[in-house]
Amino acid sequence: SEKGIFYALDLGGTNFRVLRVELGGQRSDLDPDVEQQPIPEQLMTGRSEDLFDFIASSLYQFVEKNDSVQSPITKLLGFTFSFPVKQTSVSSGVLIKWTKGFAIRDMVEKEVAGALQQALTRKGLNMRVSVLVNDTVGTLALGHYHDADTVAAVIIGTGTNACYWERTDAIIKCQGLLTTSGGMVVNMEWGNFWSSHLPRTSYDIELDAESPNPNDQGFEKMISGMYLGDIVRRVILRMSEESDVFGPVSSRLYLPFTLRTPLMAAMHEDDSPELTQVARILKDVLDIPDIPLKARKLVVKICDVVTRRAARLAAAGIVGILKKIGRDGSGGITGGRSRSDIKMRRTAVAVEGSLYTQYTMFREYLHEALNEILGEDIARHVVVIVTEDGSGTGAALLAASHSSE
C-alpha cells in the first residue's frame, strides 16, 4: 500500500547500480529506473571515504535527473551491500570481511550504512539510508512482492548465496533480543557452507588451495560461475598430462581462470554435428588445435559432469532450506499417517543470477534434482521464480515498507 518515490543503491561486486522505484499504492508491475556504473579499480582497495564519496556523487547525479536534489523532503534509500555483515538493526551493520576483490582495510569492522550516510551528507543530498540489506534479502523482498508464497531466495551467478524466512524463536542468535515480529529473514552466506559430506575431488582441493581465499567459500567453489570453467580446465589439464588425447600439453592450460564459465557453457550446449564451437574455443582460448571429434565429445562430457554436479548441489541446498522450515512434505507428520494426506502448501523460491537464467543445462539439471530429492508429488508444489534486478529493486521496496509516512 506504500506510495511515493524510493531509491536503492546496490553494491555487490565490480559494478554498482542506482535505482528509482515509483510506488502507486497497490501491487503493480514495477518499472524501476536503473543505472549501472563500474567501480574504478583503485577505489576497491583504497580508502572507504573515497569509495563512498564516488558512490554519493553518482547518486546525486542520478537523483538530479528525475527529482529536485534540494527538495526539503528526505528521500529514503535502501542500501544493498553484498558482503558479510553483522547486522545490528534494520538500517545498520558492521562489515565482517570483504570478498570479490575488495580490500578496503579501514572499513573492516566499521558500520556500513553510516559510512554511506556521511558521504551523502557531505554531498548535500537530503537522503536517509533506511534499510541495509544483502542481495539475497532484496531478491526475497521482490519475490514476495509479486508472490506471497515466496519463502526463500537464492542467487546463483558469479557467486552463490541464499536467504529464507525463519521463525524468530528458531534463531539461536536472536534469543534474548527484543524483536517485534514472529519471523525474521536469515542471510545464510551459504557459499561458505562446509561439511565433510561434501564430495570434493582432487580438482576442488587444488582449486581451493590455489585460490586467493583458501579454506573459504567451499560450497561456492563447487557451484558458482566464477569457478566452474576453472574446474573444467583442471580436468582437461590432468587428461593432457596423463594421455595424448589432446595432443601435446598446451601451456595455456596452466593459467588459472583462462576458461571462463560462459565459454564452458557454449561448449556444453554446442549442438553442431562436428562440435565446431568446441573446436573453436579449444583452439582460440586454450591453444589446443585440431583435436579429433572423439576428443571434442569428451570435452562436452567434462562440461556436462561439472555443471550437473553444481546444479545438483544447488538443488540440495534449496531442499535443505525447505526441510528446515517444514516445506519439503515432511512437516508435521505424526501418528504414522501416510504422506498423501498432508496438504502441501504452494512454496515459491525466488532465484536470480546469470548461471541459472542464462545456462539452460544448469537450470534443467537443478529442476531435475529438485524433483528427484523431493519426489514428484511434493515438487509439484514448489515453484522457482526468476526475479530481475531483485537485489536492488527489493531494497527500494524494503525502504518503502520501513517509511513512516
CSV table of C-alpha atoms in Angstrom, one decimal, residues 23-340:
chain,number,residue,atom,x,y,z
A,23,LEU,CA,5.0,3.1,-6.0
A,24,GLY,CA,1.3,3.9,-6.5
A,25,GLY,CA,-0.3,2.3,-3.5
A,26,GLN,CA,-1.1,-1.2,-4.9
A,27,ARG,CA,0.9,-4.1,-6.3
A,28,SER,CA,1.8,-3.4,-9.9
A,29,ASP,CA,4.4,-4.1,-12.5
A,30,LEU,CA,7.5,-2.3,-11.1
A,31,ASP,CA,9.4,-0.5,-13.8
A,32,PRO,CA,12.5,0.9,-12.0
A,33,ASP,CA,14.9,3.3,-13.5
A,34,VAL,CA,18.3,1.6,-13.2
A,35,GLU,CA,21.8,2.9,-13.9
A,36,GLN,CA,24.9,0.8,-13.7
A,37,GLN,CA,28.4,2.0,-13.2
A,38,PRO,CA,31.8,0.3,-12.9
A,39,ILE,CA,33.8,1.0,-9.8
A,40,PRO,CA,37.3,2.2,-10.6
A,41,GLU,CA,39.7,-0.4,-9.5
A,42,GLN,CA,41.8,1.8,-7.3
A,43,LEU,CA,38.7,2.6,-5.2
A,44,MET,CA,38.2,-1.2,-4.4
A,45,THR,CA,41.5,-1.2,-2.4
A,46,GLY,CA,41.9,2.4,-1.3
A,47,ARG,CA,40.1,4.4,1.5
A,48,SER,CA,36.5,3.9,2.4
A,49,GLU,CA,35.8,7.6,2.2
A,50,ASP,CA,36.9,7.8,-1.4
A,51,LEU,CA,34.7,4.8,-2.4
A,52,PHE,CA,31.6,6.2,-0.7
A,53,ASP,CA,32.2,9.8,-2.0
A,54,PHE,CA,32.4,8.4,-5.5
A,55,ILE,CA,29.1,6.5,-5.0
A,56,ALA,CA,27.4,9.5,-3.4
A,57,SER,CA,28.4,11.7,-6.4
A,58,SER,CA,26.9,9.2,-8.8
A,59,LEU,CA,23.7,9.0,-6.7
A,60,TYR,CA,23.5,12.8,-6.7
A,61,GLN,CA,23.6,13.0,-10.5
A,62,PHE,CA,21.1,10.2,-10.7
A,63,VAL,CA,18.6,12.0,-8.4
A,64,GLU,CA,19.2,15.3,-10.2
A,65,LYS,CA,17.9,13.8,-13.5
A,66,ASN,CA,14.5,12.9,-12.1
A,67,ASP,CA,13.8,14.9,-8.9
A,68,SER,CA,14.8,18.1,-7.3
A,69,VAL,CA,18.0,17.5,-5.3
A,70,GLN,CA,17.3,20.4,-3.0
A,71,SER,CA,13.8,19.1,-2.0
A,72,PRO,CA,13.0,19.6,1.7
A,73,ILE,CA,11.5,16.1,1.8
A,74,THR,CA,14.0,13.5,2.9
A,75,LYS,CA,14.3,10.7,0.3
A,76,LEU,CA,14.6,7.2,1.5
A,77,LEU,CA,17.3,4.9,0.3
A,78,GLY,CA,17.6,1.1,0.5
A,79,PHE,CA,21.2,0.0,0.6
A,80,THR,CA,22.1,-3.4,-0.8
A,81,PHE,CA,25.6,-4.4,0.4
A,82,SER,CA,26.5,-7.9,-0.7
A,83,PHE,CA,29.4,-8.6,1.7
A,84,PRO,CA,29.4,-10.5,5.0
A,85,VAL,CA,27.9,-8.1,7.6
A,86,LYS,CA,27.0,-8.5,11.3
A,87,GLN,CA,23.6,-6.8,11.1
A,88,THR,CA,22.8,-4.7,14.2
A,89,SER,CA,19.4,-3.2,13.2
A,90,VAL,CA,17.3,-2.9,10.0
A,91,SER,CA,19.5,0.1,8.9
A,92,SER,CA,22.9,-0.7,10.3
A,93,GLY,CA,25.5,-3.4,10.2
A,94,VAL,CA,29.3,-3.9,10.7
A,95,LEU,CA,31.4,-5.3,7.8
A,96,ILE,CA,33.0,-8.6,8.8
A,97,LYS,CA,35.2,-9.0,5.8
A,98,TRP,CA,35.5,-8.0,2.2
A,99,THR,CA,35.1,-10.6,-0.7
A,100,LYS,CA,35.0,-10.4,-4.5
A,101,GLY,CA,38.2,-8.4,-4.9
A,102,PHE,CA,37.5,-5.6,-2.5
A,103,ALA,CA,40.2,-4.9,0.2
A,104,ILE,CA,39.5,-1.5,1.9
A,105,ARG,CA,41.2,-2.1,5.2
A,106,ASP,CA,39.8,0.9,7.1
A,107,MET,CA,36.3,-0.3,6.5
A,108,VAL,CA,36.5,-3.7,8.2
A,109,GLU,CA,34.6,-3.8,11.5
A,110,LYS,CA,33.1,-0.4,10.7
A,111,GLU,CA,29.4,0.4,10.4
A,112,VAL,CA,28.5,0.3,6.7
A,113,ALA,CA,25.3,2.3,6.4
A,114,GLY,CA,26.8,5.1,8.5
A,115,ALA,CA,29.7,5.4,6.1
A,116,LEU,CA,27.4,5.9,3.2
A,117,GLN,CA,25.2,8.3,5.2
A,118,GLN,CA,28.1,10.5,5.9
A,119,ALA,CA,29.1,10.6,2.3
A,120,LEU,CA,25.5,11.6,1.3
A,121,THR,CA,25.6,14.4,3.9
A,122,ARG,CA,29.0,15.6,2.6
A,123,LYS,CA,27.5,15.8,-0.8
A,124,GLY,CA,24.5,17.8,0.4
A,125,LEU,CA,21.9,15.1,-0.5
A,126,ASN,CA,18.8,15.1,1.6
A,127,MET,CA,18.6,11.3,1.7
A,128,ARG,CA,18.4,8.8,4.6
A,129,VAL,CA,19.7,5.2,4.5
A,130,SER,CA,16.6,3.5,5.9
A,131,VAL,CA,17.4,-0.2,5.3
A,132,LEU,CA,20.6,-2.2,4.9
A,133,VAL,CA,20.2,-5.5,3.2
A,134,ASN,CA,22.1,-8.3,1.5
A,135,ASP,CA,21.4,-9.0,-2.2
A,136,THR,CA,19.6,-12.3,-1.4
A,137,VAL,CA,17.3,-10.4,1.0
A,138,GLY,CA,16.5,-7.8,-1.7
A,139,THR,CA,15.7,-10.7,-4.1
A,140,LEU,CA,13.4,-12.3,-1.4
A,141,ALA,CA,11.6,-8.9,-1.0
A,142,LEU,CA,10.9,-8.6,-4.7
A,143,GLY,CA,9.9,-12.2,-5.0
A,144,HIS,CA,7.5,-11.7,-2.1
A,145,TYR,CA,6.1,-8.5,-3.6
A,146,HIS,CA,5.0,-10.4,-6.7
A,147,ASP,CA,4.2,-13.7,-5.0
A,148,ALA,CA,3.2,-14.0,-1.3
A,149,ASP,CA,4.2,-17.7,-1.2
A,150,THR,CA,7.9,-16.8,-1.6
A,151,VAL,CA,9.8,-18.2,1.4
A,152,ALA,CA,13.4,-18.2,0.2
A,153,ALA,CA,15.7,-16.5,-2.3
A,154,VAL,CA,18.8,-17.9,-4.0
A,155,ILE,CA,21.5,-16.2,-6.1
A,156,ILE,CA,23.4,-18.3,-8.5
A,157,GLY,CA,25.7,-16.2,-10.6
A,158,THR,CA,29.4,-15.3,-10.2
A,159,GLY,CA,29.0,-16.3,-6.6
A,160,THR,CA,26.1,-18.1,-4.7
A,161,ASN,CA,24.1,-17.3,-1.6
A,162,ALA,CA,20.7,-17.8,-0.1
A,163,CYS,CA,18.3,-16.4,2.5
A,164,TYR,CA,15.0,-17.6,3.9
A,165,TRP,CA,12.1,-16.7,6.2
A,166,GLU,CA,12.5,-18.3,9.6
A,167,ARG,CA,10.5,-18.2,12.9
A,168,THR,CA,12.3,-15.9,15.3
A,169,ASP,CA,12.1,-18.5,18.1
A,170,ALA,CA,14.1,-20.9,15.9
A,171,ILE,CA,17.1,-18.5,15.6
A,172,ILE,CA,19.6,-19.1,18.3
A,173,LYS,CA,21.4,-15.7,17.7
A,174,CYS,CA,18.1,-13.9,18.4
A,175,GLN,CA,17.4,-15.4,21.8
A,176,GLY,CA,17.3,-12.5,24.3
A,177,LEU,CA,17.0,-9.9,21.6
A,178,LEU,CA,13.8,-7.9,21.5
A,179,THR,CA,12.1,-8.4,18.2
A,180,THR,CA,8.6,-7.2,17.3
A,181,SER,CA,7.6,-9.9,14.7
A,182,GLY,CA,7.4,-13.6,14.9
A,183,GLY,CA,9.7,-14.1,11.9
A,184,MET,CA,13.0,-12.9,10.5
A,185,VAL,CA,15.0,-13.2,7.3
A,186,VAL,CA,18.2,-15.2,7.7
A,187,ASN,CA,21.0,-14.4,5.3
A,188,MET,CA,22.8,-17.8,5.2
A,189,GLU,CA,26.0,-16.9,3.4
A,190,TRP,CA,25.8,-20.5,2.2
A,191,GLY,CA,28.7,-20.1,-0.2
A,192,ASN,CA,30.8,-20.6,2.8
A,193,PHE,CA,29.0,-23.8,3.8
A,194,TRP,CA,31.4,-26.7,4.6
A,195,SER,CA,30.8,-30.3,5.6
A,196,SER,CA,32.8,-33.5,5.5
A,197,HIS,CA,29.9,-34.9,3.4
A,198,LEU,CA,30.5,-32.5,0.5
A,199,PRO,CA,32.1,-34.8,-2.1
A,200,ARG,CA,35.2,-32.9,-3.0
A,201,THR,CA,37.5,-34.2,-5.8
A,202,SER,CA,41.2,-33.6,-6.2
A,203,TYR,CA,40.3,-30.8,-8.6
A,204,ASP,CA,38.3,-29.0,-5.9
A,205,ILE,CA,41.1,-29.3,-3.4
A,206,GLU,CA,43.7,-27.9,-5.8
A,207,LEU,CA,41.4,-25.0,-6.9
A,208,ASP,CA,40.8,-24.1,-3.3
A,209,ALA,CA,44.5,-24.3,-2.4
A,210,GLU,CA,45.5,-22.0,-5.3
A,211,SER,CA,42.6,-19.5,-4.9
A,212,PRO,CA,43.0,-16.1,-3.3
A,213,ASN,CA,40.8,-17.3,-0.4
A,214,PRO,CA,41.9,-20.8,0.5
A,215,ASN,CA,39.6,-22.7,3.0
A,216,ASP,CA,36.9,-20.2,2.3
A,217,GLN,CA,33.6,-20.4,0.3
A,218,GLY,CA,33.9,-24.1,-0.2
A,219,PHE,CA,30.3,-24.6,-1.4
A,220,GLU,CA,30.5,-21.6,-3.8
A,221,LYS,CA,33.7,-23.1,-5.3
A,222,MET,CA,31.7,-26.2,-6.4
A,223,ILE,CA,28.7,-24.3,-7.7
A,224,SER,CA,29.1,-20.8,-9.0
A,225,GLY,CA,30.0,-19.2,-12.3
A,226,MET,CA,33.3,-17.8,-11.0
A,227,TYR,CA,34.8,-21.4,-10.6
A,228,LEU,CA,33.1,-23.9,-12.9
A,229,GLY,CA,35.1,-23.1,-16.0
A,230,ASP,CA,38.3,-23.5,-14.0
A,231,ILE,CA,37.3,-26.9,-12.7
A,232,VAL,CA,36.8,-28.0,-16.4
A,233,ARG,CA,40.3,-26.5,-17.3
A,234,ARG,CA,41.9,-28.5,-14.5
A,235,VAL,CA,40.3,-31.8,-15.6
A,236,ILE,CA,41.4,-31.2,-19.2
A,237,LEU,CA,44.9,-30.4,-17.9
A,238,ARG,CA,45.1,-33.6,-16.0
A,239,MET,CA,43.9,-35.6,-19.0
A,240,SER,CA,46.5,-33.9,-21.2
A,241,GLU,CA,49.3,-34.7,-18.8
A,242,GLU,CA,48.2,-38.3,-18.4
A,243,SER,CA,47.3,-39.2,-22.0
A,244,ASP,CA,47.8,-37.9,-25.5
A,245,VAL,CA,44.1,-37.5,-26.2
A,246,PHE,CA,44.6,-33.7,-26.6
A,247,GLY,CA,48.0,-33.8,-28.3
A,248,PRO,CA,51.0,-32.1,-26.6
A,249,VAL,CA,50.1,-30.2,-23.4
A,250,SER,CA,49.2,-26.6,-24.1
A,251,SER,CA,50.9,-24.1,-21.8
A,252,ARG,CA,47.6,-22.1,-21.7
A,253,LEU,CA,46.1,-25.0,-19.7
A,254,TYR,CA,48.3,-24.0,-16.7
A,255,LEU,CA,46.8,-20.5,-16.5
A,256,PRO,CA,44.1,-20.3,-13.8
A,257,PHE,CA,40.7,-19.0,-14.9
A,258,THR,CA,41.6,-18.9,-18.7
A,259,LEU,CA,38.5,-20.9,-19.4
A,260,ARG,CA,35.6,-18.7,-18.3
A,261,THR,CA,32.2,-20.3,-17.4
A,262,PRO,CA,30.3,-18.7,-20.4
A,263,LEU,CA,32.8,-20.4,-22.8
A,264,MET,CA,32.3,-23.6,-20.9
A,265,ALA,CA,28.5,-23.3,-21.3
A,266,ALA,CA,29.0,-22.6,-25.0
A,267,MET,CA,30.9,-25.8,-25.4
A,268,HIS,CA,28.4,-27.7,-23.3
A,269,GLU,CA,25.5,-26.5,-25.4
A,270,ASP,CA,27.2,-26.9,-28.8
A,271,ASP,CA,24.7,-28.8,-30.9
A,272,SER,CA,26.5,-28.8,-34.2
A,273,PRO,CA,27.3,-32.3,-35.7
A,274,GLU,CA,31.0,-31.6,-35.8
A,275,LEU,CA,31.1,-29.6,-32.5
A,276,THR,CA,32.6,-26.6,-34.2
A,277,GLN,CA,32.1,-24.3,-31.2
A,278,VAL,CA,34.1,-26.7,-29.0
A,279,ALA,CA,36.9,-26.9,-31.6
A,280,ARG,CA,37.0,-23.0,-31.9
A,281,ILE,CA,37.1,-22.4,-28.1
A,282,LEU,CA,39.8,-25.1,-27.6
A,283,LYS,CA,41.9,-23.6,-30.3
A,284,ASP,CA,41.4,-19.8,-29.5
A,285,VAL,CA,41.3,-20.0,-25.7
A,286,LEU,CA,43.3,-23.0,-24.7
A,287,ASP,CA,45.6,-23.2,-27.7
A,288,ILE,CA,44.6,-26.8,-28.4
A,289,PRO,CA,44.2,-27.0,-32.2
A,290,ASP,CA,43.0,-29.9,-34.5
A,291,ILE,CA,41.7,-32.4,-32.0
A,292,PRO,CA,39.5,-35.3,-33.3
A,293,LEU,CA,35.8,-35.3,-32.9
A,294,LYS,CA,36.1,-38.1,-30.3
A,295,ALA,CA,38.2,-35.8,-28.0
A,296,ARG,CA,35.8,-32.9,-28.6
A,297,LYS,CA,32.9,-35.1,-27.4
A,298,LEU,CA,35.0,-35.9,-24.3
A,299,VAL,CA,35.3,-32.1,-23.6
A,300,VAL,CA,31.5,-31.8,-23.8
A,301,LYS,CA,31.1,-34.7,-21.4
A,302,ILE,CA,33.5,-33.0,-18.9
A,303,CYS,CA,31.5,-29.8,-19.0
A,304,ASP,CA,28.3,-31.8,-18.5
A,305,VAL,CA,29.6,-33.6,-15.4
A,306,VAL,CA,30.9,-30.4,-13.8
A,307,THR,CA,27.7,-28.5,-14.5
A,308,ARG,CA,25.4,-31.3,-13.4
A,309,ARG,CA,27.2,-31.6,-10.1
A,310,ALA,CA,27.0,-27.9,-9.5
A,311,ALA,CA,23.2,-27.8,-10.3
A,312,ARG,CA,22.5,-30.8,-8.1
A,313,LEU,CA,24.4,-29.3,-5.1
A,314,ALA,CA,22.5,-26.0,-5.5
A,315,ALA,CA,19.2,-28.0,-5.6
A,316,ALA,CA,20.3,-29.9,-2.4
A,317,GLY,CA,20.9,-26.6,-0.7
A,318,ILE,CA,17.4,-25.4,-1.7
A,319,VAL,CA,15.8,-28.6,-0.4
A,320,GLY,CA,17.8,-28.2,2.8
A,321,ILE,CA,16.0,-24.8,3.4
A,322,LEU,CA,12.6,-26.3,2.6
A,323,LYS,CA,13.3,-29.2,5.0
A,324,LYS,CA,14.3,-26.7,7.8
A,325,ILE,CA,11.1,-24.8,7.5
A,326,GLY,CA,8.8,-27.9,7.0
A,327,ARG,CA,8.1,-27.2,3.3
A,328,ASP,CA,9.6,-30.4,1.9
A,329,GLY,CA,6.5,-32.5,2.6
A,330,SER,CA,7.7,-34.0,5.8
A,331,GLY,CA,6.4,-31.1,8.0
A,332,GLY,CA,4.1,-32.1,10.9
A,333,ILE,CA,3.9,-35.9,10.2
A,334,THR,CA,2.6,-37.6,13.4
A,335,GLY,CA,1.0,-40.8,14.3
A,336,GLY,CA,2.1,-42.8,11.3
A,337,ARG,CA,-0.2,-41.1,8.8
A,338,SER,CA,0.9,-41.6,5.2
A,339,ARG,CA,2.4,-38.7,3.4
A,340,SER,CA,-0.5,-38.5,0.9
